[in-house]
Short mmCIF file of N, CA and C in Angstrom, two decimals:
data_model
loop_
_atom_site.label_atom_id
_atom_site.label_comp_id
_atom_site.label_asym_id
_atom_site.label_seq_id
_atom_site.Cartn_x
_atom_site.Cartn_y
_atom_site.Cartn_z
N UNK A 5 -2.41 13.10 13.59
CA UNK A 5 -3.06 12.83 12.32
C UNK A 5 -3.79 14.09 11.91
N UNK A 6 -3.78 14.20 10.82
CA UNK A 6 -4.46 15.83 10.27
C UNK A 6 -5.45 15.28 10.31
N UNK A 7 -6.59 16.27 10.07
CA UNK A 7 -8.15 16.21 10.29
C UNK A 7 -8.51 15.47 8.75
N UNK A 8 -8.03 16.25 7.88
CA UNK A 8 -8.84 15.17 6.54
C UNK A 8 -8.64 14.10 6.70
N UNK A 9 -7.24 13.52 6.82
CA UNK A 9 -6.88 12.14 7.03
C UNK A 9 -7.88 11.68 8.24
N UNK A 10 -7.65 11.94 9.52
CA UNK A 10 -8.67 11.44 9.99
C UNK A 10 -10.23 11.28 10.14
N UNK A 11 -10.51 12.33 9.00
CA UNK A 11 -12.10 12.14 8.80
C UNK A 11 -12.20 10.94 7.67
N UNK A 12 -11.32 11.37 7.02
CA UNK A 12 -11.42 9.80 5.80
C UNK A 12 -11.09 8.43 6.35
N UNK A 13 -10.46 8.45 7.19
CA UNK A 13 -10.29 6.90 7.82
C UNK A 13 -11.57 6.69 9.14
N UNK A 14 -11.78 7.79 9.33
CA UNK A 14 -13.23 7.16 10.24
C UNK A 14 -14.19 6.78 9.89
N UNK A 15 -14.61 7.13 8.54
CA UNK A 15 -15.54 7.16 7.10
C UNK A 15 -15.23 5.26 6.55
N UNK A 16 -14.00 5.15 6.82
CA UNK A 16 -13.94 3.45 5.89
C UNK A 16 -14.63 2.66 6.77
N UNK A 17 -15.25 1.83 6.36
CA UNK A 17 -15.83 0.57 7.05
C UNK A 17 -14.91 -1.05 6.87
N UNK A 18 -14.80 -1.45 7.92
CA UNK A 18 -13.83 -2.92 7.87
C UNK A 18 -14.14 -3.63 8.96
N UNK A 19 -14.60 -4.76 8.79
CA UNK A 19 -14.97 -6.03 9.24
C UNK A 19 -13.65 -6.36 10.05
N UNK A 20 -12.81 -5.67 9.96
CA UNK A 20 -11.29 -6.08 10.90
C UNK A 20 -10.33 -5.24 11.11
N UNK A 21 -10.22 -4.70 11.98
CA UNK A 21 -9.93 -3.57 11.82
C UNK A 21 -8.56 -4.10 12.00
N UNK A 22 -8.04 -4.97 11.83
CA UNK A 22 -6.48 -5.09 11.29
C UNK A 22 -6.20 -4.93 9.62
N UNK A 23 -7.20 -5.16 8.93
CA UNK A 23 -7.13 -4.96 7.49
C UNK A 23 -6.99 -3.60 7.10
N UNK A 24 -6.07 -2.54 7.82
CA UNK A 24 -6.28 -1.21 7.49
C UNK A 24 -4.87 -1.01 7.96
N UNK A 25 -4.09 -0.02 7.09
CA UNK A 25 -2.76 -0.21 7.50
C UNK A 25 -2.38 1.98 6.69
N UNK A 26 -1.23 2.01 7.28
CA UNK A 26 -0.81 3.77 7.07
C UNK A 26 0.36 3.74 6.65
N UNK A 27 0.59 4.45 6.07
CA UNK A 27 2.41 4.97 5.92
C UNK A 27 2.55 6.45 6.96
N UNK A 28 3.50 6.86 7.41
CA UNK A 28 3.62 7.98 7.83
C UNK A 28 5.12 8.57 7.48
N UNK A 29 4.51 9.76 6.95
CA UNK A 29 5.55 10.67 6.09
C UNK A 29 6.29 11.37 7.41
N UNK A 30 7.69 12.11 6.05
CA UNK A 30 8.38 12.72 7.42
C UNK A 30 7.88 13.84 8.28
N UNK A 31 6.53 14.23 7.69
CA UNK A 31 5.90 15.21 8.27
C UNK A 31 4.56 14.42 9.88
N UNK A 32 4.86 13.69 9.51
CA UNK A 32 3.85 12.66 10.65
C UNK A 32 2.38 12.67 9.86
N UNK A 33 2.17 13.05 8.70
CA UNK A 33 1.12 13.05 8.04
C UNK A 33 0.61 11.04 7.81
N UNK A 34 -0.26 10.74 8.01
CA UNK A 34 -0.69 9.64 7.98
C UNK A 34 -1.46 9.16 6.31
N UNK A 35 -0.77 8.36 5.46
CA UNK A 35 -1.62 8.35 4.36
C UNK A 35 -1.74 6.35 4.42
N UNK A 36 -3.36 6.47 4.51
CA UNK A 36 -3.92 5.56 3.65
C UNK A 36 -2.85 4.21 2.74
N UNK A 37 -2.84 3.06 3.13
CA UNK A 37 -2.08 2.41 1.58
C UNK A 37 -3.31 1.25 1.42
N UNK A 38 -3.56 1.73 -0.21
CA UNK A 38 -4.58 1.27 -1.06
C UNK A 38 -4.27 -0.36 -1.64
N UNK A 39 -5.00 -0.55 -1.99
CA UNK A 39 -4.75 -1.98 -2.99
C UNK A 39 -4.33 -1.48 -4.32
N UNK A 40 -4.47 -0.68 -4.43
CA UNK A 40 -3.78 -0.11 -5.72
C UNK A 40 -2.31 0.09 -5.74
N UNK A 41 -1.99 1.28 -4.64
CA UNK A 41 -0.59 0.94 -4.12
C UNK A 41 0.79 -0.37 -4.18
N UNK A 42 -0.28 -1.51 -3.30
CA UNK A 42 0.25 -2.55 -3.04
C UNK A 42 0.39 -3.22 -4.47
N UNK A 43 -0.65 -3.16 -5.60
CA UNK A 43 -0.29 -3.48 -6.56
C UNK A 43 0.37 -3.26 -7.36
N UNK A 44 0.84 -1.90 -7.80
CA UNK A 44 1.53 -1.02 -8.13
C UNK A 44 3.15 -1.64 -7.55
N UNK A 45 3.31 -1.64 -5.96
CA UNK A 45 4.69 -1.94 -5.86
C UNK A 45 5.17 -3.43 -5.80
N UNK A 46 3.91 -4.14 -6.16
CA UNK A 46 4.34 -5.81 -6.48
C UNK A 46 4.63 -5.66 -8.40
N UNK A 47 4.01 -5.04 -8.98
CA UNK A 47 4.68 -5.28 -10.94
C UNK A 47 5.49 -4.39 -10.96
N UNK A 48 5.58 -3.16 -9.74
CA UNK A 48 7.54 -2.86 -10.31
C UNK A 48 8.41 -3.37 -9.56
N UNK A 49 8.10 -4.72 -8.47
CA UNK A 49 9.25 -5.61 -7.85
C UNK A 49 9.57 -6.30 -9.14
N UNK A 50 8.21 -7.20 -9.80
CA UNK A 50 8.30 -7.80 -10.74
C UNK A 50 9.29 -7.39 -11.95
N UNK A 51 9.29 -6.75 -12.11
CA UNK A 51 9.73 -6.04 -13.70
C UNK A 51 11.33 -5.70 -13.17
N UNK A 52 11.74 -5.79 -11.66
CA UNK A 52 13.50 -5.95 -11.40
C UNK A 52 13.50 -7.19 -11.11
N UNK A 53 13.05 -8.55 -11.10
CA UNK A 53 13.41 -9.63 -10.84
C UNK A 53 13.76 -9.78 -12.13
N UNK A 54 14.70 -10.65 -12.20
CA UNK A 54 15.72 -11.57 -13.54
C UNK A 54 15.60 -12.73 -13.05
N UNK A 55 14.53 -13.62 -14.21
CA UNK A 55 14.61 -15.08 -14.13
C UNK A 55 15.20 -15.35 -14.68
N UNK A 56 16.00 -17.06 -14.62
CA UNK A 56 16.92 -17.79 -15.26
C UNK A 56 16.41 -18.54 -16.38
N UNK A 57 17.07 -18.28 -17.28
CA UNK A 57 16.45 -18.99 -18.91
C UNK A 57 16.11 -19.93 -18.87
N UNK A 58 15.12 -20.53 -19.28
CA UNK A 58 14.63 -22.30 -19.11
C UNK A 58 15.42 -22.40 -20.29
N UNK A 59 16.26 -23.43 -19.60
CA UNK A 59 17.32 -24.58 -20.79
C UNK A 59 16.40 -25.32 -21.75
N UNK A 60 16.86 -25.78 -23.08
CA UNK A 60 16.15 -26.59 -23.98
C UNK A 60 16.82 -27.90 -23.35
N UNK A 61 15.89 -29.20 -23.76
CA UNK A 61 15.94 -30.29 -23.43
C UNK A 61 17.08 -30.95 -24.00
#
């Protein structure tokens, strides 16, 4: 883990320390994934799902 990265993740505070999660690049660089992130890649799952037309009665 590079030193910034690991000074910034020693710096977060969490009541669980399972609530903290990394990606690691092809460089072994360790980054952070935010709630922003996660939100980010749930409305562009959203926006490729195709729902089925609600039929008229």
């Amino acid at each position: 883990m590079n030193t910034v990265n690991a000074n910034h993740i020693e710096n977060l505070q969490y009541s669980n320390a399972f609530q903290f999660a990394v990606l690691v690049d092809e460089q072994g660089h360790e980054i952070a994934i935010t709630e922003e992130m996660i939100q980010q890649a749930c409305a562009d799952l959203a926006k490729r799902c195709h729902f089925p037309q609600s039929r008229a009665a």
